[in-house]
């Protein structure tokens, strides 16, 4: 646990970045984890294969909130090909953790799964 | 409290485990599954080491022993609930038992003219099967409200039973003790109210069987379902006690070996009640383990077990309500609760509460506890639950409370 609640995670969980909604997004993706009541919704403005703007909102635990906040920062300015490559390892690296317990994996993955819908959308 | 109960902690080998750098394990997740005493583990091993053979088949020593042991186990399990072997149907768990009623009875007895009543505080296993069987038969699915205090609204139940729309209430399915908020429902009264309009009564006893003395005849219900693993027995075995009235109206759902009388290419006739509901090789070792758990609980004395649970609930309500930023879910009246105390911590998600508590060696449950309608009604995203069994102690609760202080410090809650 002492490894899990790193300063980065707590900072993002308590001060989530890019929290809010976009007025006219080109894409809106929602992802839920019914088993714990977590929900995130991502609003993206995509132009010429590039993510110009990102906002998100949702409810969840510190891990899913921090993950969403970090993902929202990471995908800004990325192309669809780059979003395709985004995975849990990248997010965990930014969080400063090297492993995650299987019971918390879903929390970490919800925001990643949400923005990966862009990938499916594009195919 | 008697001395057996007082000293029973030593009977559970797992409780001497240390976790996270030699912190003693504080197991407060018994409502999800209880730990098992050594006598139960030994009984299962002894069955496989000395007596294993299929039941009702081989004419040989092991076959005879196994058959004898299986029947003796069934008798003991039935007796624990004040019933007889021919009223017991063994299943894998409560969920399977409730589904057996849904698909073995309700499916053939419901139409558009009928109503099934359940409640907002049900576990999904006593909610979704009825919702689904109503969808397939066209019967109306009604859900009784829960009051702000976390109790069943009996006035609402009465209104739904005594209908003005000409529909008949065929079944009332209600939980004895809520797994999420601990509410103990007056099931004897509910059974009486439901029987007055001719409805069958199904009780989900998963959370009451581990803590309360149960006498099936005094409940007055048609079905009482339970899970072995929540009452010190192994996982994979559970069952239900069923009234003769219900048994006679049920049809088998699983077909095959063991449940037949005579099979011809034209026609198959089925075994006597209740054997026709047990198809295939049964979990004999599971039944042996559950029977041993029943014997163990009887030895501890279920009246004392109930009394001790109340002591723990009173103590927990008192200690947790003194923690700032904590809101207790359900009734604050300990006479109306059994087995667990769930709560919210302001501004910290239940998963994070559980994770920090785990680092202190405390195992609790976080989430919606398979009661999404209840959580949605009160707009709880998720809650944290501490739940007890015979081996739980006030010291466990003290460690939980100091763990909550740590949660607050990690998340900067004053």
PDB file of N, CA, C and O in Angstrom, chain B residues 141-173:
ATOM      1  N   UNK B 141     -43.263  -7.772 -11.741  1.00  0.00           N
ATOM      2  CA  UNK B 141     -42.145  -7.807 -10.790  1.00  0.00           C
ATOM      3  C   UNK B 141     -42.246  -6.570  -9.904  1.00  0.00           C
ATOM      4  O   UNK B 141     -42.144  -5.447 -10.387  1.00  0.00           O
ATOM      5  N   UNK B 142     -42.489  -6.788  -8.604  1.00  0.00           N
ATOM      6  CA  UNK B 142     -42.676  -5.652  -7.688  1.00  0.00           C
ATOM      7  C   UNK B 142     -41.569  -5.633  -6.646  1.00  0.00           C
ATOM      8  O   UNK B 142     -41.136  -6.692  -6.171  1.00  0.00           O
ATOM      9  N   UNK B 143     -41.127  -4.437  -6.287  1.00  0.00           N
ATOM     10  CA  UNK B 143     -40.004  -4.288  -5.360  1.00  0.00           C
ATOM     11  C   UNK B 143     -40.425  -3.436  -4.161  1.00  0.00           C
ATOM     12  O   UNK B 143     -40.771  -2.266  -4.320  1.00  0.00           O
ATOM     13  N   UNK B 144     -40.403  -4.018  -2.970  1.00  0.00           N
ATOM     14  CA  UNK B 144     -40.804  -3.300  -1.751  1.00  0.00           C
ATOM     15  C   UNK B 144     -39.719  -2.301  -1.352  1.00  0.00           C
ATOM     16  O   UNK B 144     -38.526  -2.612  -1.387  1.00  0.00           O
ATOM     17  N   UNK B 145     -40.136  -1.109  -0.938  1.00  0.00           N
ATOM     18  CA  UNK B 145     -39.198  -0.033  -0.572  1.00  0.00           C
ATOM     19  C   UNK B 145     -38.479  -0.305   0.741  1.00  0.00           C
ATOM     20  O   UNK B 145     -38.973  -1.023   1.606  1.00  0.00           O
ATOM     21  N   UNK B 146     -37.332   0.332   0.850  1.00  0.00           N
ATOM     22  CA  UNK B 146     -36.586   0.354   2.104  1.00  0.00           C
ATOM     23  C   UNK B 146     -36.724   1.766   2.674  1.00  0.00           C
ATOM     24  O   UNK B 146     -36.632   2.747   1.935  1.00  0.00           O
ATOM     25  N   UNK B 147     -36.946   1.876   3.977  1.00  0.00           N
ATOM     26  CA  UNK B 147     -37.109   3.198   4.596  1.00  0.00           C
ATOM     27  C   UNK B 147     -35.752   3.877   4.742  1.00  0.00           C
ATOM     28  O   UNK B 147     -34.710   3.240   4.576  1.00  0.00           O
ATOM     29  N   UNK B 148     -35.764   5.175   5.082  1.00  0.00           N
ATOM     30  CA  UNK B 148     -34.520   5.912   5.274  1.00  0.00           C
ATOM     31  C   UNK B 148     -33.662   5.273   6.361  1.00  0.00           C
ATOM     32  O   UNK B 148     -32.440   5.349   6.322  1.00  0.00           O
ATOM     33  N   UNK B 149     -34.311   4.629   7.334  1.00  0.00           N
ATOM     34  CA  UNK B 149     -33.556   3.982   8.425  1.00  0.00           C
ATOM     35  C   UNK B 149     -32.905   2.686   7.945  1.00  0.00           C
ATOM     36  O   UNK B 149     -32.060   2.124   8.638  1.00  0.00           O
ATOM     37  N   UNK B 150     -33.300   2.206   6.771  1.00  0.00           N
ATOM     38  CA  UNK B 150     -32.716   0.964   6.270  1.00  0.00           C
ATOM     39  C   UNK B 150     -33.535  -0.262   6.625  1.00  0.00           C
ATOM     40  O   UNK B 150     -33.024  -1.385   6.624  1.00  0.00           O
ATOM     41  N   UNK B 151     -34.822  -0.046   6.932  1.00  0.00           N
ATOM     42  CA  UNK B 151     -35.700  -1.180   7.248  1.00  0.00           C
ATOM     43  C   UNK B 151     -36.679  -1.392   6.102  1.00  0.00           C
ATOM     44  O   UNK B 151     -36.917  -0.482   5.301  1.00  0.00           O
ATOM     45  N   UNK B 152     -37.263  -2.588   6.051  1.00  0.00           N
ATOM     46  CA  UNK B 152     -38.274  -2.834   5.022  1.00  0.00           C
ATOM     47  C   UNK B 152     -39.529  -2.043   5.350  1.00  0.00           C
ATOM     48  O   UNK B 152     -39.961  -1.996   6.500  1.00  0.00           O
ATOM     49  N   UNK B 153     -40.134  -1.459   4.331  1.00  0.00           N
ATOM     50  CA  UNK B 153     -41.379  -0.715   4.509  1.00  0.00           C
ATOM     51  C   UNK B 153     -42.539  -1.715   4.450  1.00  0.00           C
ATOM     52  O   UNK B 153     -43.002  -2.080   3.375  1.00  0.00           O
ATOM     53  N   UNK B 154     -42.987  -2.146   5.634  1.00  0.00           N
ATOM     54  CA  UNK B 154     -44.008  -3.201   5.683  1.00  0.00           C
ATOM     55  C   UNK B 154     -45.373  -2.713   5.185  1.00  0.00           C
ATOM     56  O   UNK B 154     -46.186  -3.512   4.723  1.00  0.00           O
ATOM     57  N   UNK B 155     -45.578  -1.393   5.290  1.00  0.00           N
ATOM     58  CA  UNK B 155     -46.820  -0.833   4.766  1.00  0.00           C
ATOM     59  C   UNK B 155     -46.848  -0.975   3.235  1.00  0.00           C
ATOM     60  O   UNK B 155     -47.875  -1.320   2.653  1.00  0.00           O
ATOM     61  N   UNK B 156     -45.696  -0.720   2.642  1.00  0.00           N
ATOM     62  CA  UNK B 156     -45.570  -0.859   1.193  1.00  0.00           C
ATOM     63  C   UNK B 156     -45.792  -2.323   0.793  1.00  0.00           C
ATOM     64  O   UNK B 156     -46.482  -2.619  -0.191  1.00  0.00           O
ATOM     65  N   UNK B 157     -45.225  -3.235   1.590  1.00  0.00           N
ATOM     66  CA  UNK B 157     -45.429  -4.664   1.320  1.00  0.00           C
ATOM     67  C   UNK B 157     -46.912  -5.009   1.375  1.00  0.00           C
ATOM     68  O   UNK B 157     -47.437  -5.689   0.485  1.00  0.00           O
ATOM     69  N   UNK B 158     -47.594  -4.513   2.409  1.00  0.00           N
ATOM     70  CA  UNK B 158     -49.010  -4.797   2.589  1.00  0.00           C
ATOM     71  C   UNK B 158     -49.820  -4.300   1.378  1.00  0.00           C
ATOM     72  O   UNK B 158     -50.694  -5.010   0.870  1.00  0.00           O
ATOM     73  N   UNK B 159     -49.479  -3.093   0.907  1.00  0.00           N
ATOM     74  CA  UNK B 159     -50.171  -2.542  -0.268  1.00  0.00           C
ATOM     75  C   UNK B 159     -49.953  -3.414  -1.500  1.00  0.00           C
ATOM     76  O   UNK B 159     -50.862  -3.644  -2.296  1.00  0.00           O
ATOM     77  N   UNK B 160     -48.702  -3.913  -1.635  1.00  0.00           N
ATOM     78  CA  UNK B 160     -48.384  -4.717  -2.819  1.00  0.00           C
ATOM     79  C   UNK B 160     -49.005  -6.114  -2.739  1.00  0.00           C
ATOM     80  O   UNK B 160     -49.238  -6.753  -3.764  1.00  0.00           O
ATOM     81  N   UNK B 161     -49.253  -6.592  -1.486  1.00  0.00           N
ATOM     82  CA  UNK B 161     -49.893  -7.906  -1.314  1.00  0.00           C
ATOM     83  C   UNK B 161     -51.402  -7.821  -1.560  1.00  0.00           C
ATOM     84  O   UNK B 161     -51.979  -8.680  -2.233  1.00  0.00           O
ATOM     85  N   UNK B 162     -52.032  -6.794  -0.970  1.00  0.00           N
ATOM     86  CA  UNK B 162     -53.491  -6.646  -1.091  1.00  0.00           C
ATOM     87  C   UNK B 162     -53.768  -5.716  -2.261  1.00  0.00           C
ATOM     88  O   UNK B 162     -53.925  -4.518  -2.106  1.00  0.00           O
ATOM     89  N   UNK B 163     -53.857  -6.289  -3.439  1.00  0.00           N
ATOM     90  CA  UNK B 163     -53.853  -5.522  -4.670  1.00  0.00           C
ATOM     91  C   UNK B 163     -55.248  -5.132  -5.114  1.00  0.00           C
ATOM     92  O   UNK B 163     -56.224  -5.805  -4.802  1.00  0.00           O
ATOM     93  N   UNK B 164     -55.316  -4.048  -5.858  1.00  0.00           N
ATOM     94  CA  UNK B 164     -56.609  -3.610  -6.392  1.00  0.00           C
ATOM     95  C   UNK B 164     -56.647  -3.838  -7.907  1.00  0.00           C
ATOM     96  O   UNK B 164     -57.640  -3.567  -8.551  1.00  0.00           O
ATOM     97  N   UNK B 165     -55.539  -4.358  -8.480  1.00  0.00           N
ATOM     98  CA  UNK B 165     -55.499  -4.500  -9.945  1.00  0.00           C
ATOM     99  C   UNK B 165     -55.922  -5.889 -10.425  1.00  0.00           C
ATOM    100  O   UNK B 165     -55.829  -6.202 -11.606  1.00  0.00           O
ATOM    101  N   UNK B 166     -56.399  -6.739  -9.472  1.00  0.00           N
ATOM    102  CA  UNK B 166     -56.885  -8.058  -9.876  1.00  0.00           C
ATOM    103  C   UNK B 166     -55.804  -9.100 -10.081  1.00  0.00           C
ATOM    104  O   UNK B 166     -56.090 -10.263 -10.334  1.00  0.00           O
ATOM    105  N   UNK B 167     -54.530  -8.696  -9.965  1.00  0.00           N
ATOM    106  CA  UNK B 167     -53.444  -9.671 -10.116  1.00  0.00           C
ATOM    107  C   UNK B 167     -53.244 -10.441  -8.810  1.00  0.00           C
ATOM    108  O   UNK B 167     -53.535  -9.938  -7.729  1.00  0.00           O
ATOM    109  N   UNK B 168     -52.716 -11.689  -8.938  1.00  0.00           N
ATOM    110  CA  UNK B 168     -52.476 -12.508  -7.744  1.00  0.00           C
ATOM    111  C   UNK B 168     -50.992 -12.524  -7.419  1.00  0.00           C
ATOM    112  O   UNK B 168     -50.170 -12.734  -8.309  1.00  0.00           O
ATOM    113  N   UNK B 169     -50.668 -12.355  -6.131  1.00  0.00           N
ATOM    114  CA  UNK B 169     -49.268 -12.456  -5.717  1.00  0.00           C
ATOM    115  C   UNK B 169     -48.945 -13.939  -5.513  1.00  0.00           C
ATOM    116  O   UNK B 169     -49.558 -14.609  -4.690  1.00  0.00           O
ATOM    117  N   UNK B 170     -47.994 -14.444  -6.303  1.00  0.00           N
ATOM    118  CA  UNK B 170     -47.678 -15.870  -6.237  1.00  0.00           C
ATOM    119  C   UNK B 170     -46.463 -16.155  -5.367  1.00  0.00           C
ATOM    120  O   UNK B 170     -46.287 -17.259  -4.852  1.00  0.00           O
ATOM    121  N   UNK B 171     -45.562 -15.152  -5.249  1.00  0.00           N
ATOM    122  CA  UNK B 171     -44.327 -15.411  -4.533  1.00  0.00           C
ATOM    123  C   UNK B 171     -43.783 -14.135  -3.891  1.00  0.00           C
ATOM    124  O   UNK B 171     -43.815 -13.073  -4.508  1.00  0.00           O
ATOM    125  N   UNK B 172     -43.307 -14.277  -2.645  1.00  0.00           N
ATOM    126  CA  UNK B 172     -42.620 -13.174  -1.970  1.00  0.00           C
ATOM    127  C   UNK B 172     -41.222 -13.678  -1.613  1.00  0.00           C
ATOM    128  O   UNK B 172     -41.081 -14.691  -0.925  1.00  0.00           O
ATOM    129  N   UNK B 173     -40.201 -12.995  -2.136  1.00  0.00           N
ATOM    130  CA  UNK B 173     -38.818 -13.402  -1.888  1.00  0.00           C
ATOM    131  C   UNK B 173     -38.129 -12.306  -1.084  1.00  0.00           C
ATOM    132  O   UNK B 173     -38.070 -11.158  -1.524  1.00  0.00           O
TER     133      UNK B 173
END
